[in-house]
PDB file of C-alpha atoms in Angstrom:
ATOM      1  CA  MET Y   1      -1.930-105.774 -90.344  1.00 55.00           C
ATOM      2  CA  GLY Y   2       0.590-107.908 -89.029  1.00 55.00           C
ATOM      3  CA  GLN Y   3       0.759-110.366 -85.768  1.00 65.00           C
ATOM      4  CA  ASN Y   4       3.786-107.840 -84.431  1.00 89.00           C
ATOM      5  CA  ALA Y   5       0.923-105.244 -83.130  1.00 91.00           C
ATOM      6  CA  ILE Y   6      -0.647-107.713 -81.092  1.00 90.00           C
ATOM      7  CA  TYR Y   7       2.394-109.174 -79.194  1.00 91.00           C
ATOM      8  CA  THR Y   8       3.643-105.112 -78.503  1.00 90.00           C
ATOM      9  CA  ARG Y   9       1.044-103.373 -78.347  1.00 93.00           C
ATOM     10  CA  ARG Y  10       1.138-102.349 -74.361  1.00 95.00           C
ATOM     11  CA  SER Y  11      -0.901 -99.911 -72.535  1.00 94.00           C
ATOM     12  CA  ILE Y  12       0.644 -96.300 -72.195  1.00 97.00           C
ATOM     13  CA  ARG Y  13       0.271 -94.475 -69.005  1.00 97.00           C
ATOM     14  CA  LYS Y  14       3.026 -91.241 -70.376  1.00 97.00           C
ATOM     15  CA  PHE Y  15       2.421 -89.431 -73.715  1.00 98.00           C
ATOM     16  CA  GLN Y  16       5.118 -86.967 -74.850  1.00 97.00           C
ATOM     17  CA  ASP Y  17       3.659 -83.310 -75.286  1.00 96.00           C
ATOM     18  CA  LYS Y  18       2.958 -83.520 -79.085  1.00 97.00           C
ATOM     19  CA  SER Y  19      -0.069 -83.532 -81.481  1.00 97.00           C
ATOM     20  CA  VAL Y  20      -1.616 -85.732 -83.423  1.00 98.00           C
ATOM     21  CA  SER Y  21      -2.234 -85.080 -86.581  1.00 98.00           C
ATOM     22  CA  ARG Y  22      -5.805 -85.493 -87.695  1.00 98.00           C
ATOM     23  CA  GLU Y  23      -4.647 -88.083 -90.884  1.00 98.00           C
ATOM     24  CA  LEU Y  24      -3.615 -90.202 -88.608  1.00 98.00           C
ATOM     25  CA  ILE Y  25      -6.601 -90.349 -85.739  1.00 98.00           C
ATOM     26  CA  GLU Y  26      -8.983 -90.907 -88.644  1.00 98.00           C
ATOM     27  CA  THR Y  27      -6.676 -94.103 -89.608  1.00 98.00           C
ATOM     28  CA  VAL Y  28      -7.758 -95.796 -86.131  1.00 98.00           C
ATOM     29  CA  LEU Y  29     -11.286 -94.665 -86.082  1.00 98.00           C
ATOM     30  CA  GLN Y  30     -11.155 -97.018 -90.363  1.00 98.00           C
ATOM     31  CA  ALA Y  31      -9.369 -99.507 -88.518  1.00 98.00           C
ATOM     32  CA  GLY Y  32     -11.646 -99.882 -85.767  1.00 98.00           C
ATOM     33  CA  SER Y  33     -15.068 -99.443 -88.195  1.00 98.00           C
ATOM     34  CA  ALA Y  34     -13.597-102.457 -90.397  1.00 98.00           C
ATOM     35  CA  ALA Y  35     -14.586-104.831 -87.493  1.00 98.00           C
ATOM     36  CA  PRO Y  36     -17.017-107.729 -87.021  1.00 98.00           C
ATOM     37  CA  SER Y  37     -20.238-106.487 -85.305  1.00 98.00           C
ATOM     38  CA  ALA Y  38     -23.269-108.560 -84.258  1.00 97.00           C
ATOM     39  CA  LYS Y  39     -25.799-108.544 -87.248  1.00 97.00           C
ATOM     40  CA  ASN Y  40     -23.658-105.655 -88.533  1.00 97.00           C
ATOM     41  CA  ARG Y  41     -25.387-103.487 -86.621  1.00 97.00           C
ATOM     42  CA  GLN Y  42     -21.655-101.526 -86.219  1.00 98.00           C
ATOM     43  CA  PRO Y  43     -23.567 -99.650 -82.670  1.00 98.00           C
ATOM     44  CA  TRP Y  44     -20.322 -98.032 -82.747  1.00 98.00           C
ATOM     45  CA  LYS Y  45     -19.718 -94.160 -82.639  1.00 98.00           C
ATOM     46  CA  CYS Y  46     -16.821 -92.042 -81.538  1.00 98.00           C
ATOM     47  CA  ILE Y  47     -16.545 -88.233 -80.365  1.00 98.00           C
ATOM     48  CA  VAL Y  48     -12.689 -87.452 -80.324  1.00 98.00           C
ATOM     49  CA  LEU Y  49     -11.455 -84.897 -78.221  1.00 98.00           C
ATOM     50  CA  GLY Y  50      -8.277 -82.859 -77.661  1.00 97.00           C
ATOM     51  CA  ASN Y  51      -7.696 -79.479 -76.336  1.00 96.00           C
ATOM     52  CA  GLN Y  52     -10.932 -77.584 -74.890  1.00 97.00           C
ATOM     53  CA  SER Y  53     -13.456 -80.113 -74.835  1.00 97.00           C
ATOM     54  CA  LYS Y  54     -11.162 -82.714 -73.438  1.00 98.00           C
ATOM     55  CA  GLU Y  55     -10.433 -80.839 -70.528  1.00 98.00           C
ATOM     56  CA  GLU Y  56     -14.181 -79.839 -70.171  1.00 98.00           C
ATOM     57  CA  PHE Y  57     -15.038 -83.554 -70.806  1.00 98.00           C
ATOM     58  CA  LEU Y  58     -12.121 -84.737 -67.669  1.00 98.00           C
ATOM     59  CA  ASP Y  59     -13.546 -81.587 -65.139  1.00 98.00           C
ATOM     60  CA  ALA Y  60     -17.016 -83.644 -65.721  1.00 98.00           C
ATOM     61  CA  MET Y  61     -15.222 -87.101 -64.881  1.00 98.00           C
ATOM     62  CA  GLU Y  62     -13.475 -84.898 -62.004  1.00 98.00           C
ATOM     63  CA  GLN Y  63     -16.896 -84.384 -60.404  1.00 97.00           C
ATOM     64  CA  GLY Y  64     -18.225 -87.217 -60.870  1.00 97.00           C
ATOM     65  CA  ILE Y  65     -15.181 -88.973 -59.267  1.00 97.00           C
ATOM     66  CA  ASP Y  66     -15.498 -86.799 -56.227  1.00 97.00           C
ATOM     67  CA  ARG Y  67     -19.564 -87.218 -56.143  1.00 96.00           C
ATOM     68  CA  GLU Y  68     -18.884 -91.233 -55.721  1.00 96.00           C
ATOM     69  CA  GLU Y  69     -15.953 -90.064 -53.361  1.00 95.00           C
ATOM     70  CA  ASN Y  70     -18.036 -87.806 -51.389  1.00 93.00           C
ATOM     71  CA  ALA Y  71     -21.717 -87.562 -51.972  1.00 87.00           C
ATOM     72  CA  CYS Y  72     -24.149 -90.259 -53.374  1.00 89.00           C
ATOM     73  CA  ALA Y  73     -22.441 -92.888 -54.882  1.00 94.00           C
ATOM     74  CA  ARG Y  74     -23.354 -94.876 -57.995  1.00 94.00           C
ATOM     75  CA  LEU Y  75     -21.258 -97.188 -57.758  1.00 95.00           C
ATOM     76  CA  PRO Y  76     -21.152 -98.136 -54.009  1.00 94.00           C
ATOM     77  CA  LYS Y  77     -19.466-101.854 -54.213  1.00 95.00           C
ATOM     78  CA  SER Y  78     -16.925-100.256 -56.712  1.00 96.00           C
ATOM     79  CA  ARG Y  79     -15.342 -97.564 -54.151  1.00 93.00           C
ATOM     80  CA  SER Y  80     -11.821 -99.388 -54.501  1.00 95.00           C
ATOM     81  CA  GLY Y  81     -11.268 -98.309 -57.581  1.00 96.00           C
ATOM     82  CA  LEU Y  82     -11.568 -94.659 -57.170  1.00 97.00           C
ATOM     83  CA  PRO Y  83      -7.598 -94.668 -56.735  1.00 96.00           C
ATOM     84  CA  ASP Y  84      -7.201 -96.218 -59.768  1.00 96.00           C
ATOM     85  CA  THR Y  85     -10.224 -93.938 -61.115  1.00 97.00           C
ATOM     86  CA  LYS Y  86      -7.894 -90.563 -59.943  1.00 97.00           C
ATOM     87  CA  ASN Y  87      -4.245 -91.912 -61.682  1.00 96.00           C
ATOM     88  CA  THR Y  88      -6.785 -92.654 -65.196  1.00 97.00           C
ATOM     89  CA  LEU Y  89      -8.203 -89.119 -64.990  1.00 98.00           C
ATOM     90  CA  ARG Y  90      -4.063 -87.701 -64.671  1.00 97.00           C
ATOM     91  CA  ILE Y  91      -3.192 -89.704 -67.545  1.00 97.00           C
ATOM     92  CA  MET Y  92      -5.938 -89.373 -69.707  1.00 98.00           C
ATOM     93  CA  ARG Y  93      -5.555 -85.326 -69.214  1.00 97.00           C
ATOM     94  CA  GLU Y  94      -1.400 -85.951 -70.334  1.00 97.00           C
ATOM     95  CA  ALA Y  95      -2.839 -87.504 -73.327  1.00 98.00           C
ATOM     96  CA  PRO Y  96      -3.463 -84.930 -75.928  1.00 98.00           C
ATOM     97  CA  VAL Y  97      -6.378 -86.852 -77.408  1.00 98.00           C
ATOM     98  CA  LEU Y  98      -9.185 -88.753 -76.520  1.00 98.00           C
ATOM     99  CA  ILE Y  99     -11.161 -91.469 -78.579  1.00 98.00           C
ATOM    100  CA  VAL Y 100     -15.085 -91.578 -76.249  1.00 98.00           C
ATOM    101  CA  VAL Y 101     -17.154 -94.502 -77.650  1.00 98.00           C
ATOM    102  CA  ILE Y 102     -20.556 -94.875 -77.745  1.00 98.00           C
ATOM    103  CA  ASN Y 103     -22.977 -97.915 -78.343  1.00 98.00           C
ATOM    104  CA  THR Y 104     -25.446 -96.045 -79.951  1.00 97.00           C
ATOM    105  CA  ASN Y 105     -28.086 -98.576 -79.736  1.00 96.00           C
ATOM    106  CA  GLY Y 106     -27.269 -98.750 -76.049  1.00 96.00           C
ATOM    107  CA  LYS Y 107     -29.042 -97.588 -72.771  1.00 95.00           C
ATOM    108  CA  SER Y 108     -27.768 -96.255 -69.415  1.00 95.00           C
ATOM    109  CA  PRO Y 109     -27.002 -98.613 -66.754  1.00 95.00           C
ATOM    110  CA  PHE Y 110     -28.687 -97.505 -64.544  1.00 94.00           C
ATOM    111  CA  THR Y 111     -32.064 -98.710 -67.255  1.00 94.00           C
ATOM    112  CA  ALA Y 112     -34.022-101.845 -66.910  1.00 95.00           C
ATOM    113  CA  LEU Y 113     -33.673-104.450 -69.294  1.00 95.00           C
ATOM    114  CA  ASP Y 114     -35.693-106.914 -70.345  1.00 95.00           C
ATOM    115  CA  THR Y 115     -33.484-110.262 -71.847  1.00 97.00           C
ATOM    116  CA  ASP Y 116     -33.268-109.555 -75.789  1.00 96.00           C
ATOM    117  CA  GLU Y 117     -32.152-106.240 -74.800  1.00 95.00           C
ATOM    118  CA  ARG Y 118     -29.828-107.797 -72.369  1.00 96.00           C
ATOM    119  CA  PHE Y 119     -28.651-110.279 -75.523  1.00 97.00           C
ATOM    120  CA  THR Y 120     -28.736-107.611 -77.615  1.00 97.00           C
ATOM    121  CA  GLU Y 121     -26.540-104.956 -75.585  1.00 97.00           C
ATOM    122  CA  ILE Y 122     -23.794-108.237 -74.897  1.00 97.00           C
ATOM    123  CA  CYS Y 123     -23.668-108.767 -78.359  1.00 98.00           C
ATOM    124  CA  ASP Y 124     -23.088-104.699 -79.054  1.00 98.00           C
ATOM    125  CA  THR Y 125     -20.601-104.384 -76.210  1.00 97.00           C
ATOM    126  CA  LEU Y 126     -18.723-108.199 -77.612  1.00 98.00           C
ATOM    127  CA  SER Y 127     -18.586-106.156 -81.757  1.00 98.00           C
ATOM    128  CA  ILE Y 128     -17.151-102.284 -79.442  1.00 98.00           C
ATOM    129  CA  GLY Y 129     -14.648-104.830 -78.282  1.00 98.00           C
ATOM    130  CA  ALA Y 130     -13.965-105.666 -81.204  1.00 98.00           C
ATOM    131  CA  PHE Y 131     -13.730-102.084 -83.040  1.00 98.00           C
ATOM    132  CA  ILE Y 132     -11.268-101.185 -79.851  1.00 98.00           C
ATOM    133  CA  GLU Y 133      -9.120-103.297 -80.403  1.00 98.00           C
ATOM    134  CA  ASN Y 134      -8.615-102.795 -84.369  1.00 98.00           C
ATOM    135  CA  MET Y 135      -7.939 -99.504 -83.074  1.00 98.00           C
ATOM    136  CA  LEU Y 136      -5.408-100.034 -80.870  1.00 98.00           C
ATOM    137  CA  LEU Y 137      -3.503-102.475 -82.832  1.00 97.00           C
ATOM    138  CA  GLN Y 138      -3.892 -99.830 -85.685  1.00 97.00           C
ATOM    139  CA  ALA Y 139      -2.671 -96.863 -83.422  1.00 98.00           C
ATOM    140  CA  GLN Y 140       0.565 -99.378 -82.688  1.00 97.00           C
ATOM    141  CA  GLU Y 141       1.178 -99.949 -86.391  1.00 96.00           C
ATOM    142  CA  LEU Y 142       1.650 -96.156 -86.477  1.00 97.00           C
ATOM    143  CA  GLY Y 143       3.572 -95.191 -83.952  1.00 97.00           C
ATOM    144  CA  LEU Y 144       1.323 -93.723 -81.467  1.00 98.00           C
ATOM    145  CA  GLY Y 145       0.603 -95.440 -77.894  1.00 98.00           C
ATOM    146  CA  THR Y 146      -3.149 -96.231 -76.576  1.00 98.00           C
ATOM    147  CA  LEU Y 147      -4.842 -96.424 -72.952  1.00 98.00           C
ATOM    148  CA  TRP Y 148      -7.970 -98.048 -73.274  1.00 98.00           C
ATOM    149  CA  ILE Y 149     -10.263 -96.662 -70.721  1.00 98.00           C
ATOM    150  CA  ALA Y 150     -13.348 -98.010 -68.699  1.00 97.00           C
ATOM    151  CA  ASN Y 151     -12.989 -95.904 -65.261  1.00 97.00           C
ATOM    152  CA  THR Y 152     -15.526 -93.535 -66.986  1.00 97.00           C
ATOM    153  CA  CYS Y 153     -17.692 -95.408 -65.489  1.00 97.00           C
ATOM    154  CA  PHE Y 154     -17.742 -93.840 -62.091  1.00 97.00           C
ATOM    155  CA  ALA Y 155     -18.185 -90.621 -63.806  1.00 97.00           C
ATOM    156  CA  TYR Y 156     -21.534 -91.647 -66.009  1.00 97.00           C
ATOM    157  CA  GLU Y 157     -24.252 -89.618 -65.818  1.00 96.00           C
ATOM    158  CA  GLU Y 158     -21.743 -86.365 -65.603  1.00 97.00           C
ATOM    159  CA  LEU Y 159     -19.980 -87.369 -68.854  1.00 98.00           C
ATOM    160  CA  THR Y 160     -23.098 -88.854 -70.232  1.00 97.00           C
ATOM    161  CA  ALA Y 161     -24.817 -84.874 -69.702  1.00 97.00           C
ATOM    162  CA  TYR Y 162     -21.449 -83.409 -71.005  1.00 97.00           C
ATOM    163  CA  LEU Y 163     -21.565 -84.908 -74.280  1.00 97.00           C
ATOM    164  CA  ALA Y 164     -24.882 -84.768 -75.322  1.00 94.00           C
ATOM    165  CA  ALA Y 165     -25.149 -87.826 -77.108  1.00 90.00           C
ATOM    166  CA  GLU Y 166     -27.492 -90.207 -77.823  1.00 92.00           C
ATOM    167  CA  GLY Y 167     -26.234 -94.256 -76.709  1.00 96.00           C
ATOM    168  CA  GLN Y 168     -24.727 -95.735 -73.806  1.00 98.00           C
ATOM    169  CA  LEU Y 169     -21.308 -94.290 -72.780  1.00 98.00           C
ATOM    170  CA  ILE Y 170     -18.996 -97.594 -73.216  1.00 98.00           C
ATOM    171  CA  GLY Y 171     -15.237 -95.751 -72.184  1.00 98.00           C
ATOM    172  CA  ALA Y 172     -12.310 -94.398 -73.702  1.00 98.00           C
ATOM    173  CA  VAL Y 173      -9.131 -94.950 -75.623  1.00 98.00           C
ATOM    174  CA  ALA Y 174      -6.095 -92.024 -74.935  1.00 98.00           C
ATOM    175  CA  LEU Y 175      -4.170 -91.651 -77.904  1.00 98.00           C
ATOM    176  CA  GLY Y 176      -0.724 -90.161 -78.680  1.00 98.00           C
ATOM    177  CA  TYR Y 177       2.756 -90.655 -78.729  1.00 98.00           C
ATOM    178  CA  ALA Y 178       4.068 -92.378 -75.671  1.00 97.00           C
ATOM    179  CA  ASP Y 179       6.829 -91.503 -73.418  1.00 95.00           C
ATOM    180  CA  GLU Y 180       7.192 -95.009 -72.221  1.00 94.00           C
ATOM    181  CA  CYS Y 181       8.323 -98.568 -73.031  1.00 90.00           C
ATOM    182  CA  PRO Y 182       6.269-100.794 -70.899  1.00 88.00           C
ATOM    183  CA  ASP Y 183       7.530-104.091 -70.012  1.00 87.00           C
ATOM    184  CA  ARG Y 184       5.011-107.279 -71.389  1.00 90.00           C
ATOM    185  CA  ARG Y 185       2.862-108.083 -68.670  1.00 90.00           C
ATOM    186  CA  PRO Y 186       2.321-111.416 -67.421  1.00 92.00           C
ATOM    187  CA  ARG Y 187      -0.804-113.864 -69.541  1.00 93.00           C
ATOM    188  CA  LYS Y 188      -1.696-116.730 -67.844  1.00 95.00           C
ATOM    189  CA  GLU Y 189      -0.966-119.661 -69.788  1.00 94.00           C
ATOM    190  CA  LEU Y 190      -2.715-121.467 -72.447  1.00 93.00           C
ATOM    191  CA  GLY Y 191      -4.195-124.455 -70.567  1.00 91.00           C
ATOM    192  CA  ASP Y 192      -5.571-122.060 -67.346  1.00 95.00           C
ATOM    193  CA  ILE Y 193      -8.207-120.319 -70.174  1.00 94.00           C
ATOM    194  CA  ALA Y 194      -8.540-123.035 -72.904  1.00 95.00           C
ATOM    195  CA  GLU Y 195     -10.462-126.243 -72.468  1.00 93.00           C
ATOM    196  CA  PHE Y 196     -10.202-128.975 -75.652  1.00 95.00           C
ATOM    197  CA  LEU Y 197     -13.392-131.233 -76.407  1.00 95.00           C
ATOM    198  CA  LEU Y 198     -12.358-131.773 -79.536  1.00 93.00           C
TER     199      LEU Y 198
END
């Protein structure tokens, strides 16, 4: 995988009405599994959703968004993110495939952790970030578009109940053929992100 995918990858929010073959999906997942992980724990599991299962998952997400807005908000300080979450839901409905990512060692974010568990969670989350980035770059090289999604947090309990999967729901990746060519978004200058103590 060359440097080109790193610099040409974009977050896609418009997808073509075109299916993605299982072979391509498996190629994307295999790239994810090549990522490094803390203590080689490989703490990732993917649930690939399409068609009816995708719609049921997104219906559960919509219920969670409605609860956050109108009933018992679990993330009241993040309420300003709900309009963006509704837009993300629309995008997810348009994408032909969703790859839901689970931390197999993780616990619900509503569960208290001791210090050792917290550091393990940090390391596993870093590992899963590498796993997801590998998938995004592989998809780019295959001519597919992706959107990495964390807005599942607003419907955490509804989505984990639907999935009935053990572990911690990290987020999802929308996958399909892009129906847009977004411009590169601004990036911070190197001097703003790096401090050299050589």
